[in-house]
Amino acid sequence: MKLTASQLEAYERDGFVVLPELFSEEEVEHMKSELRRIQKIDTDHLVREKTGGIAKTIYKVHETESPTASAVFHSAVRSPRLLEPAQQLIDGPELYVYHTKCNLKTAIDGSVWQWHQDFGTWHIDGVKEPQMTTALVMLDEPTEMGGCLYFIPGSHKLGSLDPTFDEATGYRFYVVPKPTMLDILSSHPKAVPIIGRPGTVVFFDANIVHSSGHNLSGDDRWQAYIVYNQVKNKPEQVEQPRPDYVRSTNFVPLEVGSDEILDRVQIG
Ligand code: SIN
Ligand code: MN
């Protein structure tokens, strides 16, 4: 599936483009049932909320070699619906998945993500260029009260801002420092709530400034994120690299697969 010229223009201008209901209800339900199964697994590929032990983030659902592996995500990352737009957006046929993460922001308990640029962390991972794109897949219907994501349109054009380590999240997470963030908020268009029907996909730039609040609603806000990088932009060696489930070392270029992502029930 190819993005149109006006979709590419929107991405370039705003730093993101919304593709409503790209995945069907059935496909979304299958992804969710897989995450319900995986969230019970005891593994370091899964980060839990500080309170209650509820799954906050599940990594590496797209690979065959992973405790959190899932066939539907393995197919989805290669599907023309996602891979072809990613190839257009970061201008390269040879892409690999930097990581997949599924954020299960559950009703009442799901917690905040402070303002940040994803490339803040990926640069520290050893990636040189920010030409990476993320496909967000809405698995529920995110709302403002339910802790939807907010993007600051055009903020990707600020380039890479010096990040600061956020102690509060309890795991390695770099955020935009508060004084810089106050400047950005007063000088840019209002942050846009990223809401939509389940199955909606949003591609966004690695440097867009974004955040999301606590889920105060009675509804879960589950979302999957697939990060694509060019093989030629793979990270350089760094001291103490983060684990493979967040900084993949599988640099084999992805081949465009099928949009029939429910065909294979089991990986094998
Ligand atoms: C992120 O920005 O990395 C995650 C934010 C969210 O899922 O709300
Ligand atoms: Mn992020």
Short mmCIF file of C-alpha atoms and ligand atoms in Angstrom, two decimals:
data_model
loop_
_atom_site.label_atom_id
_atom_site.label_comp_id
_atom_site.label_asym_id
_atom_site.label_seq_id
_atom_site.Cartn_x
_atom_site.Cartn_y
_atom_site.Cartn_z
CA MET A 1 0.00 0.00 0.00
CA LYS A 2 1.45 3.33 -1.01
CA LEU A 3 0.89 6.68 0.71
CA THR A 4 -0.43 9.49 -1.48
CA ALA A 5 1.49 12.71 -2.16
CA SER A 6 -0.74 14.61 0.30
CA GLN A 7 -0.17 12.00 3.03
CA LEU A 8 3.59 12.25 2.50
CA GLU A 9 3.29 16.03 2.63
CA ALA A 10 1.37 15.87 5.93
CA TYR A 11 4.06 13.63 7.43
CA GLU A 12 6.81 15.97 6.30
CA ARG A 13 4.95 19.06 7.60
CA ASP A 14 3.48 17.75 10.87
CA GLY A 15 5.76 14.83 11.69
CA PHE A 16 2.89 12.32 11.56
CA VAL A 17 0.13 10.98 9.33
CA VAL A 18 -3.08 9.22 10.42
CA LEU A 19 -4.48 6.24 8.46
CA PRO A 20 -7.95 5.51 9.85
CA GLU A 21 -8.95 1.86 10.47
CA LEU A 22 -6.13 0.31 8.46
CA PHE A 23 -6.61 -2.96 10.36
CA SER A 24 -10.01 -4.66 10.60
CA GLU A 25 -11.93 -5.40 13.80
CA GLU A 26 -11.07 -9.08 13.42
CA GLU A 27 -7.36 -8.38 13.01
CA VAL A 28 -7.35 -6.06 16.01
CA GLU A 29 -9.21 -8.63 18.13
CA HIS A 30 -6.63 -11.25 17.19
CA MET A 31 -3.75 -8.95 18.17
CA LYS A 32 -5.46 -8.23 21.49
CA SER A 33 -6.08 -11.86 22.27
CA GLU A 34 -2.39 -12.53 21.64
CA LEU A 35 -1.42 -9.75 24.06
CA ARG A 36 -3.85 -11.13 26.68
CA ARG A 37 -1.99 -14.46 26.40
CA ILE A 38 1.48 -12.88 26.45
CA GLN A 39 0.84 -10.53 29.38
CA LYS A 40 0.79 -13.54 31.73
CA ILE A 41 4.31 -14.63 30.75
CA ASP A 42 7.11 -14.03 33.24
CA THR A 43 9.94 -12.48 31.19
CA ASP A 44 12.20 -9.44 31.10
CA HIS A 45 10.63 -8.59 27.70
CA LEU A 46 7.65 -7.30 29.66
CA VAL A 47 7.69 -4.23 31.95
CA ARG A 48 5.01 -4.02 34.63
CA GLU A 49 3.39 -0.97 36.22
CA LYS A 50 5.03 -0.03 39.54
CA THR A 51 1.77 -0.80 41.31
CA GLY A 52 -0.31 -3.91 40.90
CA GLY A 53 2.07 -5.82 38.62
CA ILE A 54 -0.10 -5.11 35.55
CA ALA A 55 1.70 -5.27 32.19
CA LYS A 56 2.68 -1.78 30.97
CA THR A 57 4.86 -2.65 27.97
CA ILE A 58 5.51 -5.87 26.05
CA TYR A 59 8.52 -5.92 23.69
CA LYS A 60 9.61 -8.06 20.74
CA VAL A 61 6.32 -9.57 19.68
CA HIS A 62 7.37 -9.65 16.00
CA GLU A 63 10.32 -12.09 16.07
CA THR A 64 10.16 -15.87 16.06
CA GLU A 65 12.91 -16.10 18.70
CA SER A 66 11.31 -14.37 21.65
CA PRO A 67 9.35 -15.39 24.75
CA THR A 68 6.76 -12.83 23.63
CA ALA A 69 6.61 -13.99 19.97
CA SER A 70 3.31 -13.77 18.15
CA ALA A 71 2.56 -14.84 14.56
CA VAL A 72 0.09 -12.03 13.89
CA PHE A 73 2.67 -9.36 14.75
CA HIS A 74 5.36 -11.24 12.79
CA SER A 75 3.10 -10.93 9.73
CA ALA A 76 1.89 -7.39 10.44
CA VAL A 77 5.39 -5.84 10.46
CA ARG A 78 5.96 -7.26 6.93
CA SER A 79 2.48 -6.53 5.60
CA PRO A 80 2.30 -4.13 2.62
CA ARG A 81 -0.02 -1.97 4.73
CA LEU A 82 2.84 -1.11 7.10
CA LEU A 83 6.10 -1.93 5.40
CA GLU A 84 5.47 -0.10 2.11
CA PRO A 85 4.52 3.24 3.73
CA ALA A 86 7.55 2.87 6.03
CA GLN A 87 9.79 2.37 2.99
CA GLN A 88 8.38 5.55 1.45
CA LEU A 89 8.65 7.60 4.65
CA ILE A 90 12.26 6.83 5.42
CA ASP A 91 13.27 6.43 1.85
CA GLY A 92 14.82 3.02 1.72
CA PRO A 93 13.89 -0.46 0.54
CA GLU A 94 16.17 -2.13 3.12
CA LEU A 95 14.46 -1.76 6.47
CA TYR A 96 14.52 -3.81 9.66
CA VAL A 97 12.46 -3.57 12.83
CA TYR A 98 14.33 -1.63 15.52
CA HIS A 99 11.82 -2.89 18.07
CA THR A 100 8.16 -3.57 18.64
CA LYS A 101 6.48 -2.51 21.85
CA CYS A 102 2.88 -2.88 22.97
CA ASN A 103 1.75 -0.40 25.59
CA LEU A 104 -1.18 -1.76 27.54
CA LYS A 105 -2.34 1.36 29.28
CA THR A 106 -5.04 -0.25 31.37
CA ALA A 107 -8.11 1.50 32.78
CA ILE A 108 -7.37 3.45 36.02
CA ASP A 109 -3.83 2.04 36.41
CA GLY A 110 -2.14 2.85 33.07
CA SER A 111 0.46 5.54 33.71
CA VAL A 112 2.10 8.60 32.17
CA TRP A 113 4.84 8.91 29.52
CA GLN A 114 6.62 12.25 29.92
CA TRP A 115 7.34 14.56 26.95
CA HIS A 116 10.11 13.04 24.88
CA GLN A 117 11.54 12.36 21.44
CA ASP A 118 12.06 8.67 20.71
CA PHE A 119 15.33 9.43 18.93
CA GLY A 120 16.65 10.81 22.25
CA THR A 121 17.04 7.21 23.45
CA TRP A 122 17.86 5.68 20.05
CA HIS A 123 20.74 8.11 19.53
CA ILE A 124 22.19 7.04 22.87
CA ASP A 125 21.70 3.45 21.58
CA GLY A 126 24.25 4.32 18.85
CA VAL A 127 21.93 5.24 15.95
CA LYS A 128 23.41 8.08 13.90
CA GLU A 129 20.51 9.40 11.82
CA PRO A 130 16.90 10.05 12.90
CA GLN A 131 15.50 8.69 9.61
CA MET A 132 13.36 6.14 11.42
CA THR A 133 9.60 5.88 11.48
CA THR A 134 7.14 4.33 13.91
CA ALA A 135 3.77 2.80 13.07
CA LEU A 136 1.36 3.12 15.99
CA VAL A 137 -1.56 0.66 15.81
CA MET A 138 -4.59 1.56 17.95
CA LEU A 139 -5.97 -1.62 19.53
CA ASP A 140 -8.65 0.22 21.51
CA GLU A 141 -10.22 3.62 20.94
CA PRO A 142 -7.85 6.07 22.67
CA THR A 143 -9.46 9.11 24.30
CA GLU A 144 -8.14 12.19 26.07
CA MET A 145 -9.37 10.91 29.45
CA GLY A 146 -7.95 7.49 28.64
CA GLY A 147 -4.37 8.72 28.25
CA CYS A 148 -4.09 9.10 24.49
CA LEU A 149 -0.83 10.20 22.95
CA TYR A 150 -0.27 13.92 22.19
CA PHE A 151 1.96 15.13 19.35
CA ILE A 152 3.27 18.67 18.92
CA PRO A 153 2.84 19.25 15.18
CA GLY A 154 6.05 20.30 13.45
CA SER A 155 8.22 19.63 16.51
CA HIS A 156 10.22 17.02 14.57
CA LYS A 157 11.81 19.96 12.74
CA LEU A 158 13.58 20.96 15.96
CA GLY A 159 15.98 18.09 15.31
CA SER A 160 17.43 16.09 18.20
CA LEU A 161 17.22 17.91 21.52
CA ASP A 162 19.58 17.01 24.36
CA PRO A 163 17.57 14.64 26.53
CA THR A 164 17.69 14.15 30.27
CA PHE A 165 17.22 10.86 32.11
CA ASP A 166 13.84 10.54 33.78
CA GLU A 167 14.26 8.84 37.16
CA ALA A 168 10.53 8.54 37.78
CA THR A 169 9.72 5.93 35.14
CA GLY A 170 11.88 3.26 36.75
CA TYR A 171 13.50 2.13 33.50
CA ARG A 172 15.82 3.64 30.89
CA PHE A 173 13.84 6.53 29.48
CA TYR A 174 15.10 9.90 28.26
CA VAL A 175 12.82 12.96 28.21
CA VAL A 176 12.93 16.56 26.96
CA PRO A 177 14.20 18.75 29.87
CA LYS A 178 11.49 20.90 31.45
CA PRO A 179 12.85 24.38 30.45
CA THR A 180 13.17 23.26 26.80
CA MET A 181 9.70 21.75 26.96
CA LEU A 182 8.16 24.96 28.28
CA ASP A 183 9.75 26.85 25.36
CA ILE A 184 8.41 24.33 22.85
CA LEU A 185 4.89 24.44 24.30
CA SER A 186 4.77 28.22 24.09
CA SER A 187 6.22 28.48 20.57
CA HIS A 188 4.46 25.64 18.71
CA PRO A 189 0.88 24.86 17.67
CA LYS A 190 -1.22 23.19 20.37
CA ALA A 191 -0.53 19.53 21.01
CA VAL A 192 -2.86 17.24 19.03
CA PRO A 193 -4.63 14.34 20.79
CA ILE A 194 -4.04 11.13 18.82
CA ILE A 195 -7.45 9.54 18.93
CA GLY A 196 -9.28 7.26 16.52
CA ARG A 197 -11.11 4.00 15.98
CA PRO A 198 -9.41 0.68 16.76
CA GLY A 199 -7.28 -0.44 13.83
CA THR A 200 -6.18 3.12 13.02
CA VAL A 201 -2.48 3.45 12.25
CA VAL A 202 -0.39 6.58 12.79
CA PHE A 203 3.10 6.84 11.35
CA PHE A 204 5.31 9.32 13.22
CA ASP A 205 8.79 10.79 12.99
CA ALA A 206 11.54 9.72 15.42
CA ASN A 207 12.05 13.35 16.50
CA ILE A 208 8.43 14.38 17.07
CA VAL A 209 7.89 15.61 20.65
CA HIS A 210 5.14 13.53 22.29
CA SER A 211 3.72 12.36 25.60
CA SER A 212 0.65 10.76 27.13
CA GLY A 213 -1.07 11.05 30.48
CA HIS A 214 -2.47 8.63 33.03
CA ASN A 215 -5.48 6.57 31.99
CA LEU A 216 -8.21 8.00 34.24
CA SER A 217 -11.00 6.32 32.27
CA GLY A 218 -12.72 2.99 32.73
CA ASP A 219 -11.47 1.71 29.37
CA ASP A 220 -8.15 0.18 28.46
CA ARG A 221 -5.92 1.99 25.95
CA TRP A 222 -3.82 -0.68 24.26
CA GLN A 223 -1.50 0.32 21.42
CA ALA A 224 1.23 -1.44 19.45
CA TYR A 225 4.28 0.37 18.07
CA ILE A 226 6.51 -0.90 15.27
CA VAL A 227 9.73 1.04 14.76
CA TYR A 228 11.41 0.78 11.35
CA ASN A 229 15.03 1.68 10.70
CA GLN A 230 17.20 1.53 7.59
CA VAL A 231 19.68 -1.34 7.66
CA LYS A 232 22.46 1.12 6.75
CA ASN A 233 21.52 3.20 9.83
CA LYS A 234 21.89 0.33 12.30
CA PRO A 235 23.36 1.41 15.65
CA GLU A 236 27.08 1.68 16.14
CA GLN A 237 28.73 -0.14 19.01
CA VAL A 238 28.17 1.50 22.39
CA GLU A 239 29.32 0.61 25.86
CA GLN A 240 26.63 -1.36 27.68
CA PRO A 241 24.13 -1.65 24.82
CA ARG A 242 20.50 -2.06 25.79
CA PRO A 243 19.08 -5.57 25.36
CA ASP A 244 18.11 -6.93 21.95
CA TYR A 245 14.40 -6.62 22.70
CA VAL A 246 14.68 -2.80 22.61
CA ARG A 247 17.69 -2.42 20.28
CA SER A 248 17.37 -5.24 17.80
CA THR A 249 20.45 -6.89 16.34
CA ASN A 250 18.47 -8.65 13.62
CA PHE A 251 19.49 -6.51 10.64
CA VAL A 252 18.15 -8.83 7.93
CA PRO A 253 16.16 -6.59 5.53
CA LEU A 254 12.42 -7.19 5.73
CA GLU A 255 10.73 -8.54 2.63
CA VAL A 256 7.25 -7.29 1.87
CA GLY A 257 4.87 -10.10 2.81
CA SER A 258 1.11 -10.44 2.62
CA ASP A 259 -1.78 -8.40 3.97
CA GLU A 260 -3.45 -11.70 4.99
CA ILE A 261 -1.99 -11.42 8.47
CA LEU A 262 -4.39 -13.91 10.08
CA ASP A 263 -3.38 -16.78 7.79
CA ARG A 264 -0.79 -18.31 10.08
CA VAL A 265 -2.02 -19.15 13.54
CA GLN A 266 1.32 -20.47 14.79
CA ILE A 267 4.86 -19.32 14.09
CA GLY A 268 6.89 -22.09 12.52
C1 SIN B 1 5.85 6.25 23.90
O1 SIN B 1 5.82 7.38 23.55
O2 SIN B 1 6.89 5.62 23.71
C2 SIN B 1 4.67 5.57 24.48
C3 SIN B 1 3.57 6.47 24.83
C4 SIN B 1 2.25 5.80 24.99
O3 SIN B 1 2.06 4.63 24.62
O4 SIN B 1 1.34 6.47 25.48
MN MN B 2 7.76 7.60 22.48
#
